Amino acid sequence: MKKITTIFRQISGQVLVLSVIALMSMPLFFSCVDNDDDIPENMYTAQKMTAGAFLESQQDRFSEFTALLKRTPYFSLMTTYGRYTLFAPTNEAMASYIQNNGYGSVAGIPQNICDSVARTHIIRKGAFFTSDVPEGNVGLNMLDQYITWASDTDVTNGNRLIYYVNKNSRMTEFNDSVTNGVVHIVDHVLSSSNDFLPEKMNEDSTITLFCEAMRLTHMDDSLHQYMDENYSIGVDSFTLGTQERCLNNGNPYMTSLWVDKRYFKFTAFVEPDSIYHRYGINNIEDLKAYAKRIYDATYPEDAGLYDDDFTHRKNPLNRFVSYHLLDRIIMYNDLVGNSLTSQCWKTNIADPEEFFETMCPGTLIRTVMPSGSDQGVYINRRGLMARLYDDQSRGSKVLAPSESGKNEQQALNGFYHYIDDILTFSPHTRDVIFNCRMRFHASTLSRDFMNCDGRNHKDDIGNTLRGFKKGFLDGWEMSDDSFVGVSSPDLWWASFQGCVVVISKRFDVTFRLPCVPKKGTYEIRMGYTPNEERGVIQAYLNNVPCGIPVDMRIYPGDAEIGFVADGSEGAQTAEEIQMQDKALHNRGFMKGPDVWYQGGTGNTGGCLRTNGIATRRVLATETLDPEKVYYLRVRQVLDDPEKYCNFNYLEICPKSVYGSPEGEDQH
């Protein structure tokens, strides 16, 4: 039986590559224990009742849904051990669904529709309670479509919380814990869309202007991919159905799992027509003129050259539309960081933020989650908490599910978000908003990491490593003897966002760098955590070596690096700390960011800047141009397949920031 290397274990906050685990088949589970001690107890768990038994015990309420499930393999699934989230429509909800679709009875529902309805209502990878996710993406159902919920208050009933699933199904009861997960009762059958994103958007009467512009530029043609039919995994692959948790001297490995399907998905940020009307934009001609004013100013060298060719990527309207589009799906509560951000980000010193390339060539968006009184998620905001650095830096707010009305915004291959102000890559956006250090978590450096259950994934079996096959990882090339995988977030990992991309075996990989907002001098840096299990890597920028190899086994406190903790002898005052940082930087290293706290912000010793483990390595200082494409190659120098590269994040920092008189901040 074949085996796969690149298995992890966790020791003292470090992720260590170990040896080999064998393939075996066994049921999935959320944690390592095989009991239900961590499930909130109520009458159902006390009676050891499964989700299936829960439905059968209340046939006066759920007989119709139970009958539907029993026509599929999924009722028996609800009686087995595991951790599931089940949304159970009442008999009244089922009767309405049957009548509206003309089926007559459950028996009249076609078999394929029964299967689809059943899978729509089940999240297989975990039990999610309303306390786990306040609003936004809950998880993927068995159709690999997102379940979202939004909350509201019932002013007629003491302001008690109301939850809606996928916009239009109200939870009449929620958090009924059972021995194999949780059941939420809903008053409408959950729907799933088979439309691609452009068709779903065209159904929305509130966004007609943007949709017309999308059709005119033919950018809608770029949003019609869904699944890679050429991708497959064989019987020797680790899939979500097969795993083994092996031991080595009592230490558990982290299971490696190949992604089982490869999807193409997209995100659109869209202004409702009412936002355009505020700016005097009432028809497509007005929108063309507005786009021309903005993008002629941003790209004066292209002004007037492509005005009548709306499909040209340098046409102003084409740039306007494509700047609203991403080649990956990002749900609302994944726009900034992950599930650990609220626990681990020190929000009083810097706002949580992310950077993503758009489908407009050479452009980025900056998603920001300001803390304090002005909460929410914004695009292209510059400030701290509720304060702005100037009056043009508010950005466009992304409306949360509870702020977005009743239109379902999820399509088969993507999601669209409403925004409350016009989004453009204006000269101010380029020169001011992006005059900053841009930190890209490694798991955002391919759309496949985000579309195929890599970034932020969680599994029934706990922490796992999601593997990506050669030839099926967009923007990456790898040698035959390379493995690339993304770990799941963990509160106690000494890594920014609590997860990493692992590059292992005798690897030689090359990936495309994100673009820069404008031509200039930038530092390119890699964030990682050293350990004796790491390798020695040689980095190349467009195949030009980036200095000498980086020995990832050397800790910052070793003489070669010379880390001195803040407040220790020789680095006590602010001036001494700044001087020590400068000396460290001159040797090509930097401390980790002070905004992320391993174990949570209450764990004061876990700040990545002061823990003596997290490290940034300056790889190159180069002039970069948004019109050009750059690649970073990382090659294992050691002839040892058990050593690996712990790739946490990439930084691209302009000289205006790292070379400023006051120096770069510690964030």
XYZ file of C-alpha atoms in Angstrom:
667
model
C 0.000 0.000 0.000
C 1.404 3.373 -1.007
C 2.352 6.020 1.498
C 2.779 9.748 1.575
C 5.319 11.830 3.446
C 4.899 15.324 4.815
C 3.015 14.557 7.972
C 3.051 16.955 10.872
C 3.194 16.869 14.574
C 2.903 19.783 16.926
C 5.449 20.281 19.722
C 5.777 23.501 21.733
C 3.892 25.510 19.126
C 6.063 24.252 16.254
C 4.863 22.261 13.263
C 7.298 19.461 12.549
C 7.429 17.307 9.447
C 7.789 13.682 10.357
C 7.827 10.525 8.387
C 5.182 8.398 6.752
C 1.620 7.371 7.495
C -0.175 4.443 5.925
C -3.492 4.660 4.186
C -6.451 3.167 5.972
C -10.163 3.776 5.922
C -12.049 4.836 9.024
C -14.906 7.215 9.909
C -14.125 10.896 10.234
C -14.346 12.611 13.587
C -13.858 16.153 14.831
C -11.450 15.510 17.656
C -9.091 12.783 18.739
C -11.383 11.501 21.462
C -14.152 9.061 20.664
C -16.695 10.342 23.137
C -19.167 13.214 23.165
C -18.011 14.945 26.349
C -17.540 18.234 24.492
C -21.090 18.327 23.106
C -23.402 20.671 25.067
C -25.788 18.431 26.966
C -29.534 18.683 26.674
C -32.335 16.132 26.678
C -31.182 14.679 23.353
C -27.526 14.193 24.251
C -28.498 12.963 27.696
C -30.569 10.256 26.009
C -27.693 9.480 23.579
C -29.915 10.472 20.690
C -28.457 10.904 17.191
C -29.715 13.432 14.642
C -31.605 10.626 12.903
C -33.234 9.537 16.158
C -34.066 13.181 16.918
C -36.092 13.390 13.692
C -37.844 10.070 14.267
C -38.747 10.997 17.837
C -40.805 13.960 16.536
C -42.629 12.621 13.506
C -45.453 15.098 14.045
C -42.943 17.796 13.066
C -40.419 16.063 10.786
C -42.108 13.067 9.137
C -41.888 14.602 5.647
C -38.219 15.500 5.866
C -37.487 12.107 7.437
C -39.253 10.421 4.514
C -37.142 12.417 2.062
C -33.908 11.527 3.853
C -34.852 7.843 3.887
C -35.009 7.899 0.095
C -31.287 8.773 0.134
C -28.170 7.375 1.853
C -28.136 10.347 4.188
C -30.654 9.287 6.809
C -28.387 6.417 7.798
C -25.510 8.916 7.903
C -27.473 10.916 10.478
C -27.609 7.833 12.714
C -23.851 7.202 12.648
C -21.060 8.569 14.784
C -19.586 11.849 13.589
C -19.965 15.600 13.940
C -22.688 16.947 11.691
C -24.793 20.088 11.418
C -28.308 19.281 10.221
C -30.898 21.871 9.182
C -34.298 20.214 9.585
C -37.317 21.711 7.770
C -40.646 21.271 9.535
C -43.581 19.453 7.939
C -45.087 22.856 7.096
C -41.860 23.884 5.339
C -41.813 20.628 3.372
C -45.481 20.999 2.415
C -44.795 24.477 1.053
C -41.780 23.205 -0.913
C -43.754 20.273 -2.376
C -46.664 22.506 -3.393
C -44.478 25.258 -4.889
C -42.628 22.713 -7.036
C -45.704 20.713 -8.066
C -44.495 17.368 -6.701
C -47.708 16.315 -4.930
C -45.877 14.413 -2.186
C -42.411 13.366 -1.046
C -42.834 10.245 -3.167
C -43.246 12.450 -6.225
C -39.923 14.239 -5.795
C -37.401 12.927 -8.361
C -34.575 10.904 -6.861
C -31.826 13.308 -7.917
C -33.741 16.197 -6.324
C -34.115 14.224 -3.078
C -30.371 13.676 -3.001
C -29.701 17.362 -3.684
C -32.138 18.562 -0.998
C -30.671 16.163 1.568
C -27.092 17.226 0.857
C -28.060 20.906 0.960
C -29.188 20.527 4.583
C -26.121 18.737 5.983
C -22.716 20.110 6.940
C -20.553 17.041 7.297
C -17.383 18.655 8.649
C -18.354 19.678 12.139
C -21.130 20.705 14.494
C -21.712 24.467 14.285
C -23.687 26.263 16.981
C -24.919 29.846 16.703
C -22.271 30.857 19.235
C -19.507 29.594 16.916
C -20.226 31.931 13.997
C -22.060 35.190 14.806
C -22.705 35.975 11.133
C -21.488 34.887 7.725
C -20.028 31.642 6.430
C -20.777 28.663 8.667
C -19.340 25.898 6.507
C -19.694 23.879 3.323
C -22.675 21.598 2.943
C -22.436 18.262 1.176
C -22.877 19.981 -2.196
C -19.709 21.989 -1.439
C -21.804 25.157 -1.251
C -21.576 27.573 1.644
C -24.148 27.750 4.377
C -24.437 31.289 5.714
C -26.507 32.725 8.448
C -27.429 36.192 9.582
C -28.895 37.394 12.854
C -31.551 39.970 13.649
C -33.550 41.015 16.689
C -37.257 40.367 17.161
C -38.516 43.723 18.456
C -41.954 42.237 19.086
C -40.569 39.535 21.355
C -38.193 41.153 23.813
C -35.479 41.703 21.192
C -34.603 38.008 21.169
C -32.160 36.943 18.494
C -33.469 35.574 15.207
C -31.245 33.608 12.835
C -31.747 33.224 9.092
C -30.024 30.526 7.021
C -29.093 31.412 3.434
C -31.149 34.598 3.772
C -34.685 33.191 3.545
C -34.971 30.269 5.985
C -35.586 31.246 9.578
C -34.331 29.064 12.404
C -37.403 28.571 14.550
C -35.300 26.604 17.028
C -31.553 26.215 17.131
C -28.680 24.492 18.912
C -30.439 21.182 19.604
C -27.299 19.208 20.367
C -27.353 15.497 19.598
C -24.703 12.865 20.113
C -23.412 13.255 16.556
C -23.650 17.017 16.206
C -26.345 19.655 16.257
C -29.790 20.162 14.707
C -31.269 23.531 13.743
C -34.972 23.673 12.822
C -35.874 25.869 9.833
C -39.180 27.136 8.461
C -38.241 26.874 4.768
C -36.424 24.243 2.748
C -32.931 25.537 1.997
C -32.335 26.284 -1.647
C -29.203 25.787 -3.713
C -28.381 27.531 -6.966
C -27.210 25.913 -10.183
C -26.612 29.314 -11.785
C -23.158 30.657 -12.497
C -22.311 33.936 -10.811
C -23.224 36.297 -13.714
C -26.649 34.668 -14.139
C -27.299 34.861 -10.401
C -26.378 38.548 -10.395
C -28.603 39.228 -13.411
C -31.601 38.077 -11.347
C -30.972 40.859 -8.813
C -32.974 43.969 -9.723
C -30.903 46.161 -7.390
C -27.610 45.845 -9.329
C -28.678 46.299 -12.963
C -26.071 48.924 -13.900
C -23.083 46.862 -12.822
C -24.484 43.790 -14.565
C -24.961 45.767 -17.789
C -21.349 46.945 -17.592
C -20.203 43.384 -16.931
C -21.991 42.166 -20.066
C -20.709 45.064 -22.195
C -17.090 44.349 -21.227
C -17.641 40.567 -21.521
C -16.134 40.161 -18.078
C -19.106 37.908 -17.358
C -17.557 35.398 -19.787
C -14.624 35.051 -17.382
C -16.932 33.862 -14.588
C -18.303 30.685 -16.143
C -15.807 28.103 -14.903
C -16.762 25.729 -12.119
C -14.985 22.370 -11.856
C -11.766 21.006 -13.347
C -12.858 17.765 -14.987
C -9.209 16.801 -15.545
C -8.470 16.619 -11.820
C -8.769 13.314 -10.014
C -7.349 11.418 -7.081
C -6.671 7.711 -7.046
C -7.089 4.971 -4.492
C -3.630 5.738 -3.108
C -4.593 9.346 -2.303
C -5.561 10.670 1.086
C -9.110 11.944 0.826
C -11.611 13.178 3.366
C -12.837 9.626 3.786
C -9.530 7.978 4.609
C -6.991 8.888 7.231
C -4.827 7.507 9.980
C -3.554 9.249 13.060
C -0.223 7.520 13.708
C 2.126 7.883 16.639
C 5.860 8.325 16.935
C 7.053 8.098 20.526
C 3.575 9.136 21.596
C 3.417 12.268 19.423
C 0.524 12.520 16.942
C 1.147 13.343 13.326
C -1.055 15.715 11.399
C -2.970 13.884 8.704
C -2.289 14.776 5.066
C -5.345 14.936 2.810
C -5.434 15.631 -0.912
C -8.170 18.007 -2.012
C -10.772 15.719 -3.523
C -12.130 18.167 -6.142
C -10.727 21.202 -7.904
C -13.116 24.141 -8.222
C -12.997 27.493 -9.993
C -14.907 30.097 -8.018
C -15.209 33.878 -7.973
C -16.155 36.861 -5.831
C -17.751 40.120 -6.952
C -18.059 43.340 -4.960
C -21.018 45.249 -6.385
C -22.535 48.677 -5.828
C -26.337 48.703 -5.906
C -27.868 51.090 -8.430
C -28.817 53.423 -5.585
C -25.128 54.049 -4.840
C -24.476 55.044 -8.456
C -27.472 57.380 -8.380
C -25.867 59.286 -5.499
C -23.021 60.169 -7.863
C -25.301 61.155 -10.749
C -24.711 57.838 -12.548
C -28.108 56.817 -13.915
C -27.291 54.792 -17.024
C -24.458 52.951 -18.732
C -23.242 56.084 -20.527
C -22.858 57.836 -17.179
C -20.918 54.864 -15.830
C -18.608 54.832 -18.864
C -17.864 58.527 -18.322
C -17.229 58.005 -14.599
C -14.848 55.090 -15.262
C -12.999 57.147 -17.882
C -12.441 60.038 -15.439
C -10.995 57.694 -12.814
C -8.846 55.440 -14.976
C -7.558 58.140 -17.315
C -6.158 59.762 -14.185
C -4.688 56.490 -12.868
C -3.248 55.458 -16.251
C -2.685 58.716 -18.219
C -0.492 56.858 -20.736
C -3.572 54.884 -21.848
C -6.047 57.803 -21.927
C -8.146 57.767 -25.069
C -6.493 54.710 -26.608
C -9.079 52.023 -25.839
C -12.300 53.929 -25.102
C -14.390 52.146 -27.758
C -13.035 48.635 -27.185
C -14.848 47.545 -24.049
C -13.301 44.074 -24.048
C -9.738 45.462 -23.995
C -8.181 45.017 -20.556
C -7.005 48.658 -20.593
C -10.418 50.080 -21.471
C -11.624 52.284 -18.551
C -14.971 50.509 -18.117
C -13.248 47.114 -18.380
C -10.827 48.172 -15.655
C -13.712 49.471 -13.553
C -15.654 46.200 -13.750
C -12.707 43.827 -13.410
C -11.421 45.704 -10.342
C -14.605 44.511 -8.594
C -13.877 40.835 -9.341
C -11.631 38.223 -7.717
C -10.708 34.798 -9.109
C -11.516 33.114 -5.780
C -14.494 32.848 -3.476
C -14.317 34.769 -0.210
C -17.300 34.724 2.105
C -18.035 37.631 4.432
C -16.323 36.402 7.595
C -13.312 35.191 5.575
C -12.563 38.577 4.010
C -10.054 39.363 6.753
C -7.997 36.649 8.443
C -9.655 33.529 9.788
C -11.555 32.213 12.794
C -8.606 33.033 15.082
C -8.345 36.724 14.142
C -10.758 37.958 16.809
C -8.772 36.100 19.477
C -5.198 36.689 18.348
C -5.029 40.096 16.621
C -4.019 43.051 18.818
C -6.606 45.425 17.405
C -5.626 48.490 19.447
C -2.341 48.839 17.550
C -3.363 47.876 14.007
C -6.547 46.871 12.214
C -6.730 43.323 10.844
C -6.247 43.412 7.089
C -5.603 41.294 3.993
C -4.448 41.979 0.434
C -5.794 40.297 -2.709
C -5.152 40.696 -6.412
C -8.175 41.553 -8.524
C -9.042 40.499 -12.068
C -7.955 43.955 -13.244
C -4.285 43.377 -14.198
C -1.760 45.041 -11.920
C -4.200 45.944 -9.134
C -4.928 44.931 -5.557
C -7.625 45.445 -2.972
C -6.982 45.870 0.741
C -9.676 44.405 3.017
C -9.737 45.890 6.509
C -11.733 45.146 9.652
C -11.604 48.272 11.833
C -12.227 47.635 15.498
C -13.915 50.032 17.882
C -17.113 51.930 17.168
C -16.973 51.692 13.358
C -17.159 47.956 12.874
C -17.532 45.888 9.742
C -15.330 45.043 6.784
C -14.096 47.698 4.366
C -12.209 47.647 1.085
C -9.321 50.109 0.649
C -9.528 51.774 4.044
C -6.588 53.481 5.722
C -6.716 54.268 9.405
C -6.820 52.737 12.867
C -10.026 51.560 14.485
C -12.638 54.279 13.817
C -10.050 56.931 12.926
C -9.045 57.708 9.339
C -5.754 59.146 8.124
C -7.553 61.458 5.655
C -11.076 62.105 4.426
C -10.632 60.018 1.268
C -9.584 56.885 3.127
C -12.884 55.550 4.474
C -13.116 52.907 1.782
C -16.189 50.948 0.682
C -17.995 48.998 3.352
C -18.900 45.406 2.530
C -22.436 44.801 3.731
C -22.808 41.923 6.163
C -25.465 39.262 5.523
C -27.793 40.960 8.019
C -27.401 44.242 6.090
C -27.915 42.790 2.617
C -31.646 42.226 2.292
C -33.289 39.006 1.183
C -31.648 38.361 -2.197
C -29.599 35.183 -2.185
C -26.083 36.124 -3.252
C -24.513 32.694 -3.682
C -24.160 31.062 -7.075
C -22.863 27.635 -8.023
C -19.384 29.073 -8.621
C -19.170 32.142 -6.457
C -20.636 34.877 -4.313
C -21.318 38.582 -4.693
C -21.173 41.158 -1.901
C -22.937 44.511 -1.816
C -20.731 47.525 -1.067
C -21.861 50.955 0.095
C -19.584 53.211 -1.971
C -17.988 53.130 -5.413
C -14.854 51.010 -5.568
C -12.045 52.175 -7.875
C -8.295 51.882 -8.261
C -7.903 55.659 -8.279
C -4.643 57.605 -7.965
C -5.451 58.087 -4.265
C -5.976 54.336 -3.833
C -2.727 53.545 -5.620
C -0.536 56.240 -4.027
C -2.013 56.562 -0.518
C -4.015 53.467 0.437
C -1.284 51.161 -0.877
C 1.637 53.158 0.466
C 2.034 50.452 3.072
C 3.664 47.118 3.803
C 1.617 44.432 2.067
C 1.525 41.133 3.939
C 0.103 38.166 2.041
C -0.533 35.046 4.057
C 1.011 32.165 2.124
C -2.393 30.470 1.837
C -3.666 33.367 -0.318
C -0.921 32.970 -2.936
C -2.970 30.697 -5.174
C -6.668 30.781 -5.934
C -6.663 27.005 -5.505
C -5.700 27.368 -1.847
C -8.909 29.366 -1.347
C -11.297 27.666 -3.791
C -10.465 24.066 -2.918
C -10.807 23.856 0.852
C -7.228 24.823 1.693
C -7.086 28.177 3.468
C -8.954 28.230 6.795
C -10.156 24.639 6.410
C -11.343 22.660 9.396
C -12.088 18.974 9.441
C -13.954 16.528 11.614
C -10.614 14.971 12.533
C -9.130 18.233 13.838
C -5.914 19.725 12.499
C -5.013 18.500 9.029
C -2.746 19.336 6.125
C -4.537 19.859 2.810
C -2.335 18.768 -0.104
C -2.290 20.141 -3.666
C -1.132 18.094 -6.626
C 1.434 19.111 -9.208
C -0.180 20.757 -12.202
C -3.353 21.655 -10.298
C -2.140 24.595 -8.197
C -2.659 27.842 -10.072
C 0.389 30.109 -10.192
C 2.708 27.400 -8.848
C 5.121 25.036 -10.538
C 6.781 22.219 -8.635
C 9.240 19.439 -9.280
C 8.114 15.816 -9.195
C 9.701 15.417 -5.763
C 7.810 18.268 -4.105
C 4.793 18.453 -1.827
C 2.777 21.620 -1.115
C 0.059 21.696 1.524
C -1.861 24.129 3.728
C -2.323 23.498 7.430
C -5.531 24.239 9.296
C -5.544 27.165 11.766
C -4.411 26.395 15.288
C -4.550 28.774 18.238
C -1.184 27.697 19.616
C 0.964 27.650 16.523
C 3.724 30.259 16.583
C 2.683 31.471 13.146
C 0.804 34.481 11.819
C -2.869 33.457 11.462
C -1.985 30.150 13.152
C -1.342 28.268 9.907
C 1.279 27.861 7.183
C 1.960 26.529 3.713
C 4.303 23.576 3.958
C 6.735 22.830 1.135
C 8.433 19.513 1.717
C 10.407 16.545 0.375
C 13.345 17.349 -1.960
C 11.363 20.290 -3.218
C 11.901 22.825 -5.950
C 8.868 25.090 -6.354
C 8.204 28.385 -8.114
C 5.204 30.645 -7.535
C 4.024 33.902 -9.027
C 4.330 36.960 -6.788
C 1.350 39.258 -6.291
C 1.557 42.455 -8.300
C 2.671 45.768 -6.830
C 0.412 48.858 -7.003
C 2.966 51.037 -8.799
C 6.536 50.958 -10.044
C 9.126 51.420 -7.296
C 11.696 49.799 -5.029
C 10.383 47.080 -2.726
C 11.706 44.614 -0.190
C 10.510 41.034 -0.596
C 10.413 39.091 2.666
C 9.435 35.632 3.828
C 7.938 34.966 7.268
C 8.643 31.589 8.875
C 9.350 29.875 12.188
C 12.705 28.074 12.517
C 13.220 24.610 13.920
C 15.731 21.793 13.582
C 13.177 19.901 11.441
C 13.201 22.674 8.823
C 15.401 22.706 5.747
C 17.927 24.984 4.117
C 16.449 26.840 1.164
C 17.841 28.816 -1.724
C 15.472 31.499 -2.982
C 15.508 33.016 -6.467
C 13.681 36.033 -7.883
C 13.010 35.373 -11.576
C 15.768 32.728 -11.345
C 18.361 35.155 -9.948
C 19.640 33.879 -6.551
C 18.497 35.942 -3.552
C 21.770 35.973 -1.644
C 23.016 32.953 0.263
C 20.779 30.031 1.311
C 18.470 30.510 4.294
C 19.024 27.951 7.049
C 15.563 27.575 8.560
C 16.997 25.444 11.385
C 18.696 28.460 13.004
C 16.773 30.256 15.731
C 16.718 34.082 15.853
C 18.695 34.108 19.098
C 21.657 32.309 17.525
C 24.750 34.387 16.805
C 24.184 34.338 13.037
C 20.930 36.274 13.462
C 21.390 38.099 16.756
C 17.801 38.482 18.004
C 17.525 40.542 21.229
C 14.107 40.581 22.856
C 12.467 43.922 23.586
C 13.109 45.012 27.145
C 16.064 42.700 27.671
C 19.560 43.882 28.411
C 20.828 46.129 25.648
C 17.394 46.892 24.186
C 15.348 48.618 26.866
C 14.462 52.083 25.623
C 12.520 52.797 22.461
C 15.685 54.174 20.856
C 17.703 51.072 21.773
C 14.961 48.792 20.439
C 14.893 50.733 17.175
C 18.670 50.498 16.859
C 18.582 46.764 17.523
C 15.852 46.346 14.885
C 17.998 48.269 12.404
C 21.048 46.114 13.128
C 18.926 42.976 12.702
C 17.545 44.316 9.435
C 21.050 45.057 8.164
C 21.790 41.348 8.597
C 18.727 40.519 6.489
C 16.333 39.579 9.309
C 13.356 41.086 11.142
C 11.346 40.070 14.183
C 7.830 38.774 13.741
C 4.827 41.138 13.732
C 3.598 42.395 17.099
C -0.093 42.247 16.103
C -0.464 38.461 16.354
C -0.531 36.648 19.705
C -0.030 32.903 19.741
C -2.707 31.491 22.031
C -4.699 34.745 22.041
C -4.078 38.321 23.102
C -4.393 37.361 26.758
C -1.243 35.261 26.355
C 1.220 38.172 26.601
C 4.234 35.922 26.055
C 2.838 34.752 22.733
C 3.410 37.932 20.702
C 5.237 36.903 17.515
C 7.608 39.836 17.879
C 8.801 38.811 21.325
C 8.505 35.030 21.362
C 11.994 34.602 19.915
C 10.763 32.175 17.264
C 8.836 33.989 14.520
C 11.218 35.426 11.935
C 11.160 37.521 8.782
C 13.921 37.067 6.221
C 14.613 39.799 3.644
C 15.074 37.913 0.378
C 15.559 40.734 -2.115
C 15.379 44.480 -2.663
C 14.314 45.168 -6.243
C 12.569 47.615 -8.531
C 9.170 46.063 -9.316
C 6.711 47.113 -12.008
C 2.947 46.332 -11.974
C 3.148 45.736 -15.745
C 5.554 42.815 -15.231
C 5.254 39.351 -13.676
C 7.711 38.125 -11.037
C 8.325 34.639 -9.706
C 9.880 33.432 -6.485
C 11.590 30.049 -6.619
C 12.337 28.112 -3.412
C 14.656 25.088 -3.605
C 15.645 22.624 -0.888
C 19.422 22.594 -0.505
C 19.608 19.636 1.886
C 19.325 16.128 0.484
C 16.808 15.098 3.110
C 13.128 14.443 2.246
C 12.044 14.904 5.865
C 13.172 18.533 6.039
C 10.742 21.191 4.900
C 10.013 24.876 4.417
C 7.574 26.430 6.862
C 6.171 29.256 4.700
C 3.984 31.544 6.790
C 3.618 34.769 4.808
C 5.137 36.963 2.119
C 5.732 40.688 2.556
C 6.208 43.222 -0.231
C 7.196 46.521 1.356
C 7.843 49.805 -0.539
C 10.958 51.826 0.174
C 8.763 54.729 1.278
C 7.821 52.571 4.284
C 10.953 50.598 5.218
C 13.227 53.548 4.368
C 11.156 56.287 6.002
C 12.901 58.570 8.560
C 10.726 57.306 11.409
C 11.344 53.700 10.406
C 8.888 50.890 9.700
C 6.360 50.064 12.409
C 6.483 46.803 14.365
C 3.100 45.568 13.180
